[in-house]
Each structure stands twice: as C-alpha cells, then as structure tokens.
mmCIF file of C-alpha atoms in Angstrom:
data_model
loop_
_atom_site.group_PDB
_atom_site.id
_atom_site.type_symbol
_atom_site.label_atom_id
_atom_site.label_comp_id
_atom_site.label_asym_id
_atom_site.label_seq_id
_atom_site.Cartn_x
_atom_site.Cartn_y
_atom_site.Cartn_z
ATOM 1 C CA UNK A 1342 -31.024 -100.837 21.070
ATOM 2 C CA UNK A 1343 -28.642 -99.669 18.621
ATOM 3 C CA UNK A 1344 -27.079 -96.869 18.681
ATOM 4 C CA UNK A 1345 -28.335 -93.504 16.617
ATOM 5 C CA UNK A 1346 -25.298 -91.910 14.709
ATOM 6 C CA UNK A 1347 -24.917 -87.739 15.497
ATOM 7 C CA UNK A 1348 -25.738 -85.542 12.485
ATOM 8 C CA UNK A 1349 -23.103 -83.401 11.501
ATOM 9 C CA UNK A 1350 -24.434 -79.696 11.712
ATOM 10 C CA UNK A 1351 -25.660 -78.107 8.587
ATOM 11 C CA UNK A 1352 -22.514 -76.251 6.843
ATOM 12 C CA UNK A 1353 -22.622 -71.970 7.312
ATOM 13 C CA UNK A 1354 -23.338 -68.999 9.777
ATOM 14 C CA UNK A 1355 -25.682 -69.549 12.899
ATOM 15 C CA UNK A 1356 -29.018 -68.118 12.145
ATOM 16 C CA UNK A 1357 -28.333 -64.984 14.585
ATOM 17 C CA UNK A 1358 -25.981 -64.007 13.187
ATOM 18 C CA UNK A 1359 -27.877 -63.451 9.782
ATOM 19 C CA UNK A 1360 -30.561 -61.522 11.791
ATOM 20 C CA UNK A 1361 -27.964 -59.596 13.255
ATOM 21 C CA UNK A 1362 -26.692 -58.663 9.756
ATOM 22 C CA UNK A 1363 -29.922 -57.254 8.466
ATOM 23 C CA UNK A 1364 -30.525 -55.526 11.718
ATOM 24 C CA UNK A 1365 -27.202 -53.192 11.047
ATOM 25 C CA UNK A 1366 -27.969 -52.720 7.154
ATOM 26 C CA UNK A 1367 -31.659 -52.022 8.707
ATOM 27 C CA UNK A 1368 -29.770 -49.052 11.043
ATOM 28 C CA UNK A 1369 -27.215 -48.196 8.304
ATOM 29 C CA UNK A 1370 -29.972 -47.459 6.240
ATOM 30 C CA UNK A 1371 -31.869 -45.676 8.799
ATOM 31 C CA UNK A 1372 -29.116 -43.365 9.371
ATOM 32 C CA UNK A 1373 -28.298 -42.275 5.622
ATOM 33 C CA UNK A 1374 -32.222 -41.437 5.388
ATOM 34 C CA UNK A 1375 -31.739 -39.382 8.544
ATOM 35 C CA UNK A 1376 -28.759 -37.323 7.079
ATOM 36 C CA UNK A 1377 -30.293 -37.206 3.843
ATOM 37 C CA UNK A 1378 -32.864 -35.062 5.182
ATOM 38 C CA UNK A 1379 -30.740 -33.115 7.192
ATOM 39 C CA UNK A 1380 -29.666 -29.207 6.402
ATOM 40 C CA UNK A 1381 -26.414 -27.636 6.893
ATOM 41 C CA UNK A 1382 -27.139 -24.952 9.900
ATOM 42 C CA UNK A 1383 -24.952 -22.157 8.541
ATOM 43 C CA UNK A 1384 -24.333 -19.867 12.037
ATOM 44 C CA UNK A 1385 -22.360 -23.352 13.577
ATOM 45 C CA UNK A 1386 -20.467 -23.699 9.882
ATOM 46 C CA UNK A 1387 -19.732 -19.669 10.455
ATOM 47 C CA UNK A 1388 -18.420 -20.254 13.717
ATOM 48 C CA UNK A 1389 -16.361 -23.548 12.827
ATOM 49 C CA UNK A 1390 -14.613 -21.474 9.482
ATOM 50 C CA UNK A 1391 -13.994 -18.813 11.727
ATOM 51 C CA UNK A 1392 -11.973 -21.372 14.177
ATOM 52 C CA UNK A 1393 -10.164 -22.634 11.325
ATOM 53 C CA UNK A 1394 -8.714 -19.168 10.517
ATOM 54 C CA UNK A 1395 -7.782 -17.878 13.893
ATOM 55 C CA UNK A 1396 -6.231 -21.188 14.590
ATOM 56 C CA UNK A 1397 -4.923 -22.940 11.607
ATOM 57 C CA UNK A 1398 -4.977 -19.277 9.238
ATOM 58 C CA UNK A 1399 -6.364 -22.004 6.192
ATOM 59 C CA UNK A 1400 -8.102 -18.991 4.873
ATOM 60 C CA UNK A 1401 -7.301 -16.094 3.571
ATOM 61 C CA UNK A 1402 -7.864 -12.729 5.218
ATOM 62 C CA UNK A 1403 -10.507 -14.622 7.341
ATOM 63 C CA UNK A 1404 -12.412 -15.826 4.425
ATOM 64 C CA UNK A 1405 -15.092 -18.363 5.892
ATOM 65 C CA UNK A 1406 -14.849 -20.601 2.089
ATOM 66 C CA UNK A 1407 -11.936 -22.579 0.424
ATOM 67 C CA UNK A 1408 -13.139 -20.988 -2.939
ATOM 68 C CA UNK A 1409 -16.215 -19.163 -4.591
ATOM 69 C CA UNK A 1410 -18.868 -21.906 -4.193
ATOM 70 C CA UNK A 1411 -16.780 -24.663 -2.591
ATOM 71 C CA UNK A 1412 -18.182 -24.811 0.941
ATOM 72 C CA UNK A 1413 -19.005 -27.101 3.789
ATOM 73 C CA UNK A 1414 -22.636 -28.075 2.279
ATOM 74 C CA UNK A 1415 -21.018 -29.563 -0.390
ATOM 75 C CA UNK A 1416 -20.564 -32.597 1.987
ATOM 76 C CA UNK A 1417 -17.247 -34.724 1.837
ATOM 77 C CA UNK A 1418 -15.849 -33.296 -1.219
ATOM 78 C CA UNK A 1419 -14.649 -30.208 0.942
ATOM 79 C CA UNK A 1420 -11.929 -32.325 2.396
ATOM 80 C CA UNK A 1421 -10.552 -33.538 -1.148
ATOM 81 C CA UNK A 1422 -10.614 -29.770 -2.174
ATOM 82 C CA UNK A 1423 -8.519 -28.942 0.504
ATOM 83 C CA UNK A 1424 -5.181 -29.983 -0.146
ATOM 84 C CA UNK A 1425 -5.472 -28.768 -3.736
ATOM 85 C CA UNK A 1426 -6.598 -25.461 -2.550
ATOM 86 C CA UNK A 1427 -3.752 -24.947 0.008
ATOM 87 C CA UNK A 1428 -1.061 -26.000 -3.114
ATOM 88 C CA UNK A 1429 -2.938 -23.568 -5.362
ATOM 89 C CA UNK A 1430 -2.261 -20.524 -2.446
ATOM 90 C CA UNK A 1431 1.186 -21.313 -2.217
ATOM 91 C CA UNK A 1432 1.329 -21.229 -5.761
ATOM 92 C CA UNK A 1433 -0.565 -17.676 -5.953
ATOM 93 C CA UNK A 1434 1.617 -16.221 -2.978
ATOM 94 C CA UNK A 1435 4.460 -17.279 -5.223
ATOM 95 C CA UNK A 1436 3.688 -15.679 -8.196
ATOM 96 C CA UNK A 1437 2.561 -12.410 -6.410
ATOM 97 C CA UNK A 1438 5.569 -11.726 -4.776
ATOM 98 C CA UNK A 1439 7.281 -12.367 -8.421
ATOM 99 C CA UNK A 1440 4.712 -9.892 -9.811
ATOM 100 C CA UNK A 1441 5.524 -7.642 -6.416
ATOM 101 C CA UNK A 1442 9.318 -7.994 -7.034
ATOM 102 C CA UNK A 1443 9.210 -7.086 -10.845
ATOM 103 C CA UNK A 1444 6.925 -4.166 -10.096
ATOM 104 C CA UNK A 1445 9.020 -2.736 -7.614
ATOM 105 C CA UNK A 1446 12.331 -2.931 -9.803
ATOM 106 C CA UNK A 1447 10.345 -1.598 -12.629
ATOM 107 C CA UNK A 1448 9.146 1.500 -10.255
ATOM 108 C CA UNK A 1449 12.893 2.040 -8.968
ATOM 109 C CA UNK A 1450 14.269 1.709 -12.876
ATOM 110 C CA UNK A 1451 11.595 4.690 -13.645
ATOM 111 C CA UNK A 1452 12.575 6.509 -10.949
ATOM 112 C CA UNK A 1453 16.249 6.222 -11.318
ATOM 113 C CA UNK A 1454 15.572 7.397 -15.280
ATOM 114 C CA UNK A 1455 13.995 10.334 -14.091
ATOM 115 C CA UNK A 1456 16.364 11.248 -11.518
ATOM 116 C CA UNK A 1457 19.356 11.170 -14.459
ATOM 117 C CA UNK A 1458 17.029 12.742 -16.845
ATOM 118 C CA UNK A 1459 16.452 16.094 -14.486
ATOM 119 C CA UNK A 1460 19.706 15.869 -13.319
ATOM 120 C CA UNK A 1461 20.709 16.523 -16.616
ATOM 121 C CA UNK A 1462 18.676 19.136 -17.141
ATOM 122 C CA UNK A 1463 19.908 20.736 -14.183
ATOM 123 C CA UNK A 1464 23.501 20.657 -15.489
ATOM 124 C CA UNK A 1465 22.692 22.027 -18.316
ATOM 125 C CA UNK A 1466 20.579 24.769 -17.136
ATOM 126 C CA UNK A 1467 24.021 25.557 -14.582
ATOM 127 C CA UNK A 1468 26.451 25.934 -17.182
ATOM 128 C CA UNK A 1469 24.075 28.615 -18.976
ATOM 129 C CA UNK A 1470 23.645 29.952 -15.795
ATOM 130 C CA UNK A 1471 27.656 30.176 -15.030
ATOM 131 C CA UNK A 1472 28.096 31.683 -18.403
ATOM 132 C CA UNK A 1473 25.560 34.379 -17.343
ATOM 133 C CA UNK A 1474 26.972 34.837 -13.894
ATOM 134 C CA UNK A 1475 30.436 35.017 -15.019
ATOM 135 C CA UNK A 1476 29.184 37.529 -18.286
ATOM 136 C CA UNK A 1477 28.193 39.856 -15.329
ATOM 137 C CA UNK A 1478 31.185 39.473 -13.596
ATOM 138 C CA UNK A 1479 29.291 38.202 -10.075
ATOM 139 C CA UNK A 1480 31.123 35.439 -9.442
ATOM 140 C CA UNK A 1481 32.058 36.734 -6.225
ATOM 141 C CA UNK A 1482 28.654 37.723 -5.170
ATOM 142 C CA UNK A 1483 26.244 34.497 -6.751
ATOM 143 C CA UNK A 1484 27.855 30.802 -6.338
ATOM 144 C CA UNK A 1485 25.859 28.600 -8.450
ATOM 145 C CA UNK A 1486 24.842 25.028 -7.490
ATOM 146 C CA UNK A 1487 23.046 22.487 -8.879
ATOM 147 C CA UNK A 1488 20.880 18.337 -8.143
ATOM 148 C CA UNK A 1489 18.541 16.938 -9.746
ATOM 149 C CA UNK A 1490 15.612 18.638 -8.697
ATOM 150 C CA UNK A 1491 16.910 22.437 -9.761
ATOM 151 C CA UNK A 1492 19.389 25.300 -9.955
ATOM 152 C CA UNK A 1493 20.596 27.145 -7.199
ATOM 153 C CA UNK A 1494 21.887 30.384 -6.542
ATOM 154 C CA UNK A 1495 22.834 31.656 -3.497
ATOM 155 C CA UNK A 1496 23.410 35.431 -2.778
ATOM 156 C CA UNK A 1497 24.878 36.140 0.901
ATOM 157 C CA UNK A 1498 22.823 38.225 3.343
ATOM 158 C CA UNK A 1499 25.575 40.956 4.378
ATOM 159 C CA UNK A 1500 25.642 41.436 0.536
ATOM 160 C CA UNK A 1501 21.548 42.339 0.195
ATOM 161 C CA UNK A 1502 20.954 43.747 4.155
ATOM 162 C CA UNK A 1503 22.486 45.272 6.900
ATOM 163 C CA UNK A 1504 22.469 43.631 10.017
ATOM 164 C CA UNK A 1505 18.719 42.836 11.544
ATOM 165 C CA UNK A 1506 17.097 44.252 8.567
ATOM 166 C CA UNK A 1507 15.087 43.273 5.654
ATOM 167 C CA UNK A 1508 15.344 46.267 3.493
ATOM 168 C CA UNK A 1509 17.869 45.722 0.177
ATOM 169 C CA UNK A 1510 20.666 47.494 0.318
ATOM 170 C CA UNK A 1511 21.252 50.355 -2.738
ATOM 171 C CA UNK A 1512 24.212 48.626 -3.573
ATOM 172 C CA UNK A 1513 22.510 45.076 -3.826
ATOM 173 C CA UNK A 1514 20.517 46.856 -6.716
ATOM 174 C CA UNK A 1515 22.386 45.717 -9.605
ATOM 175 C CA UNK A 1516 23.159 42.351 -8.580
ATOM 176 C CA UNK A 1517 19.668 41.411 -8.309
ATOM 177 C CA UNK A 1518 18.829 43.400 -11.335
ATOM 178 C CA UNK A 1519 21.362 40.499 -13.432
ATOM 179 C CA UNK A 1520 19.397 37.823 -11.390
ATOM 180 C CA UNK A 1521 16.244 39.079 -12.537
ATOM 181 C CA UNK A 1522 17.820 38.518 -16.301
ATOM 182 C CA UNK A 1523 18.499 35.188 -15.547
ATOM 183 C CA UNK A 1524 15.451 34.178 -13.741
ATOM 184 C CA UNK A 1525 13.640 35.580 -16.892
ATOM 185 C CA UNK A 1526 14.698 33.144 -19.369
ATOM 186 C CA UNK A 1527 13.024 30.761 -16.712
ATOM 187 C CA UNK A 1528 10.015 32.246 -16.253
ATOM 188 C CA UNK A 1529 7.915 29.391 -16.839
ATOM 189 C CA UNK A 1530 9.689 27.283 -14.539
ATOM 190 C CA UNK A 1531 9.045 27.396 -10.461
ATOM 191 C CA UNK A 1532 11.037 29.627 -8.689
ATOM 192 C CA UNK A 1533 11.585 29.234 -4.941
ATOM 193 C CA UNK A 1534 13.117 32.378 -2.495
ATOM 194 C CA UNK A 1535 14.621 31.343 0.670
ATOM 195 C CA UNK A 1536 15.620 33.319 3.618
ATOM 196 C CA UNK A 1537 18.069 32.547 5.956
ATOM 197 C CA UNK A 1538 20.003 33.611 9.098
ATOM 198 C CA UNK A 1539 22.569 32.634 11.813
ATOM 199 C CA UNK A 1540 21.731 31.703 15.016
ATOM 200 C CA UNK A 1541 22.270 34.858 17.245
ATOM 201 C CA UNK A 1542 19.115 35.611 18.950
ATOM 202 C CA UNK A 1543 17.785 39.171 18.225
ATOM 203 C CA UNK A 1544 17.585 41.693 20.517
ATOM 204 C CA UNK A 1545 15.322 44.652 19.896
ATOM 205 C CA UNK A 1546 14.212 46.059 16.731
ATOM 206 C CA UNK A 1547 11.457 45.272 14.221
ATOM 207 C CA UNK A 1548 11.519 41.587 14.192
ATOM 208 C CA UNK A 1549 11.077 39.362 16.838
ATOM 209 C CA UNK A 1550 13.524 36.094 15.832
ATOM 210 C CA UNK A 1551 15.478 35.463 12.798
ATOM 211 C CA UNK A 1552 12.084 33.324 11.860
ATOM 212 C CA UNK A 1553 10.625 36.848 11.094
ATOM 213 C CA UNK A 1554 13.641 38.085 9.952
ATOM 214 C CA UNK A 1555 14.358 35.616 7.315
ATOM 215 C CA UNK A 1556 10.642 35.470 6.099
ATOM 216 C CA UNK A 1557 10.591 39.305 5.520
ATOM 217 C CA UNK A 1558 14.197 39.321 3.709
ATOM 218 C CA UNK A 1559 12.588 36.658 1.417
ATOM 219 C CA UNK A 1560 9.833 38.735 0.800
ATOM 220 C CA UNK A 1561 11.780 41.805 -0.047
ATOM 221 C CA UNK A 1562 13.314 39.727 -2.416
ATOM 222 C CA UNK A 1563 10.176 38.463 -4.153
ATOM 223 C CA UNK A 1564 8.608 41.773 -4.106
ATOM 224 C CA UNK A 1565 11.878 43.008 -5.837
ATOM 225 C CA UNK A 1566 11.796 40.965 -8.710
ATOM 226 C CA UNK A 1567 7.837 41.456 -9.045
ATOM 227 C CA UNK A 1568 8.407 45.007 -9.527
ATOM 228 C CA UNK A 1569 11.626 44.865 -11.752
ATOM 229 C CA UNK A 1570 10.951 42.049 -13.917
ATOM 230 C CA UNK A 1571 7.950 40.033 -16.165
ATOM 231 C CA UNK A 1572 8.026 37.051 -13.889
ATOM 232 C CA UNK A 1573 4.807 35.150 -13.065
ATOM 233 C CA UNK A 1574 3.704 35.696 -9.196
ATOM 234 C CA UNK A 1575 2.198 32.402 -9.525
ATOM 235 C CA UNK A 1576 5.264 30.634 -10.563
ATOM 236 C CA UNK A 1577 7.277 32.047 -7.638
ATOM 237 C CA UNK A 1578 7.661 31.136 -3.935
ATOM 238 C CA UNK A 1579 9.312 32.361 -1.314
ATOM 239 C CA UNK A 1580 9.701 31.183 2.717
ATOM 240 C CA UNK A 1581 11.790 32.111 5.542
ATOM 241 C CA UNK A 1582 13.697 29.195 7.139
ATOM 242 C CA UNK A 1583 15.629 31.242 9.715
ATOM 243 C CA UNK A 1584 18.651 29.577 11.514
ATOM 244 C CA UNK A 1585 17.317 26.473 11.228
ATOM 245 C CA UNK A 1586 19.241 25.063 7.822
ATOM 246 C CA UNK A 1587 22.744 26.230 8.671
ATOM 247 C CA UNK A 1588 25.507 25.489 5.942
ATOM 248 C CA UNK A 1589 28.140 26.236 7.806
ATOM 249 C CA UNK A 1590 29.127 26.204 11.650
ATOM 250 C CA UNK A 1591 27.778 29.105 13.685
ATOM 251 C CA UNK A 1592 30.238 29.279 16.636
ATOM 252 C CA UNK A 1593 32.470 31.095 14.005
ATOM 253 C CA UNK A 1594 32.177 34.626 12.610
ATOM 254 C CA UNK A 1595 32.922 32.729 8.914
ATOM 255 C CA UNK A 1596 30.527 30.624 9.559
ATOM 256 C CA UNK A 1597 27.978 32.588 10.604
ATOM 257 C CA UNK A 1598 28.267 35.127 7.437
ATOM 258 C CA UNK A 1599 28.077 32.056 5.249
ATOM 259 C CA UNK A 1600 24.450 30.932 6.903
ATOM 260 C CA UNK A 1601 23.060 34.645 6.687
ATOM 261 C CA UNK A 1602 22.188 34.400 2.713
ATOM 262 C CA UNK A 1603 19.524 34.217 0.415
ATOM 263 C CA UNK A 1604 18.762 31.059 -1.840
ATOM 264 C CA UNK A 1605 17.031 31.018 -5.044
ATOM 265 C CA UNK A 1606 16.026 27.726 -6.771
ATOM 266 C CA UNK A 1607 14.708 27.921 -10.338
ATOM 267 C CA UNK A 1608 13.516 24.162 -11.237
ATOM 268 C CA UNK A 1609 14.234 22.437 -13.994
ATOM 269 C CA UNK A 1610 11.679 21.302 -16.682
ATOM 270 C CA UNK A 1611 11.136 17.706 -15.213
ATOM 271 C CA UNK A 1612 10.990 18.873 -11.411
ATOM 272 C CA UNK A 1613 8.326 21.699 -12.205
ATOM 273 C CA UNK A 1614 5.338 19.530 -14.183
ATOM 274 C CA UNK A 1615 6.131 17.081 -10.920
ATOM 275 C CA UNK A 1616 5.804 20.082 -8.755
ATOM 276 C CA UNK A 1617 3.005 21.852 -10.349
#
C-alpha cells in the first residue's frame, strides 16, 4: 500500500486559544459593567483625603479637594489634575508672599512718614515752647524735651514739694501759673501729668510708698491747673509712676533729686487723633 502524505496543519492560532480570548473580553466587560454601577462611598474618600494631608500636606489647611468641584468621583481625571494643581500652589504661595512683602514695606513706609511727620510737629511745638520758657525766664526751673509722639516738660519735685509731701509749695505758684499759659495754647491737644520719686522707702507720714506719693503729687498738679486755667478735664491725664522710671542713678544725692520731678507731656497734633 502506498504511502498517505501528512497534511500540513491549517495556518493560525489553535482554537483555544480564540475561546480563551473571548472569555477575557467576556470578564473585561463584566468588570467595566460592575464599576459602572458602582458609587463613590464618600466617609472612605474622607478618610483617604484626610491621609493625604497629614502625610503628604497635598492640601491646603486640611482641605479634603484639589479644587472647588475637582474631587475623587470624578474618576481618573483626579490624577491628571494633580500635578497642575500642585504647580498652580506654588505659583499662588509665590505671589502671596510678593503681595505679603510689598504690603509690609508699604505699612513700614506709612509708618516711617508718620513718625517724621509728628516728629516735626513736635519740634516745632518745642521751639515755641523754649521761646515761652525762656520769655519767663524758667529755664532753670522747666527743661524742655521733645520725640515724636509729644512735648515734654519736666519740673523737679524739690522745686513743687517738700520732702514726703504732695502739697505745692507757695513758691511753686508762679512757675506753674507760666505752665498753665503754655499748656493753654494746647488745650485741645492731650495732656499727660506724671509723678515721680526716688527710691528711698518712706517711713511714716501720710503716704504709704512713693507709689502713693507720686500719684497724689500728680494730682495736685492736675487739680492746680483745673482751678487756674480753661483747660479741658477730659483732655488731661495724670498717673503716678513712683520710683519705678528713674532718669538718673539713685545711689547718689544728684541723682536722686533729678528722679523726684514732675513730667508733663502735651501731644502733638498727629499723636493726639491717634490717641484719642
């Protein structure tokens, strides 16, 4: 018998392999259906945002969103928007710490105007008031001082009290009598009385520290110019800061009699619509 020649197989994939093949698009498209269907449970989202910010600090002040209306459920597209959301950040941090910068140099450039502008004012109200001191012929008694805030005069204690009191001398009389004149051309400006003292403790008497004593030779003073002049009560202040602003050092006699004194600021324009 003759031999049969072999058939060649038929050209292509084996026939399981086809089945195979529709079997995956079969489970491919049984999965999409699935997910289709599916809805985003917002509480896990919540809790994965929140990881993201403690851990990675993506968002901002513990914002659970990329942007207003760009979250999770909008399915893949939330990992495109990230990247251009964390460029657009760096961007914004950018410009607000330009914004930050040129509003703080802008706040320091007002307030540096304003400081020259009242410390003008305070010069000028000085030199008037040096004129007026030196017109009187108190230079001796009154030394006249000046920032930008207001005037200053200061009067020393021995020259308005004796020694523990809080009564004005006789002989004080006309000194403060000028100093009313001057304070009257300022009467719509604030007006601050200070008190102050040394540091030797009293011992007996009517006060009990030189807190007391300094508050009540303040008060003499305001009361003082309330009787003798037209000022405004409302416009003047006064306080007792006893030995604790010193100008000069108290383990000297010199020293001492140059902290026992009374101060009088009169503000300047600027400083008293701040103040007010």
């Amino acid at each position: 018998m003759a031999k049969r020649k072999e058939e060649a197989p038929a050209p292509g994939s084996p026939a399981w392999m086809a089945t195979f093949g529709d079997l995956m698009n079969l489970l491919l498209c049984f999965f999409v259906l699935l997910f289709s269907m599916s809805t985003l449970d917002e509480k896990k989202w919540q809790e994965v945002a929140a990881s993201f910010s403690q851990t990675f600090s993506i968002f901002d002040g513990g914002a659970t969103a990329i942007g207003d209306g760009i979250l999770i459920s909008n399915g893949a597209s939330q990992l495109n928007e990230l990247d251009e959301y964390i460029n657009s950040t760096g961007r914004t941090a950018e410009d607000n710490d330009a914004a930050d910068y040129d509003e703080k140099n802008t706040t320091e450039s007002a307030l540096e105007q304003m400081q020259a502008a009242g410390l003008q004012q305070s010069e000028e109200m000085a030199e008037l008031i040096e004129e007026m001191v030196a017109e009187s012929q108190m230079s001796d008694a009154i030394d006249v001082q000046f920032n930008a805030q207001f005037v200053r005069l200061t009067l020393r204690g021995a020259l308005l009290f004796d020694s523990g009191r809080a009564d004005i001398r006789d002989d004080a009389v006309p000194v403060l009598d000028k100093v009313g004149v001057i304070l009257a051309k300022y009467s719509g400006n604030i007006i601050e009385i200070e008190g102050h003292t040394d540091n030797v403790p009293i011992t007996g008497g009517r006060y009990a520290d030189n807190s007391e004593l300094s508050c009540a030779r303040a008060l003499s003073v305001f009361n003082y110019f309330l009787d003798t002049t037209n000022l405004e009560p409302s416009m003047i202040k006064y306080a007792g800061r006893g030995e604790y602003v010193p100008v000069a050092d108290n383990s000297t006699e010199e020293g001492r009699a140059r902290n026992r004194r009374v101060e009088i600021r009169i503000y300047n324009d600027l400083s008293t619509r701040t103040y007010q």
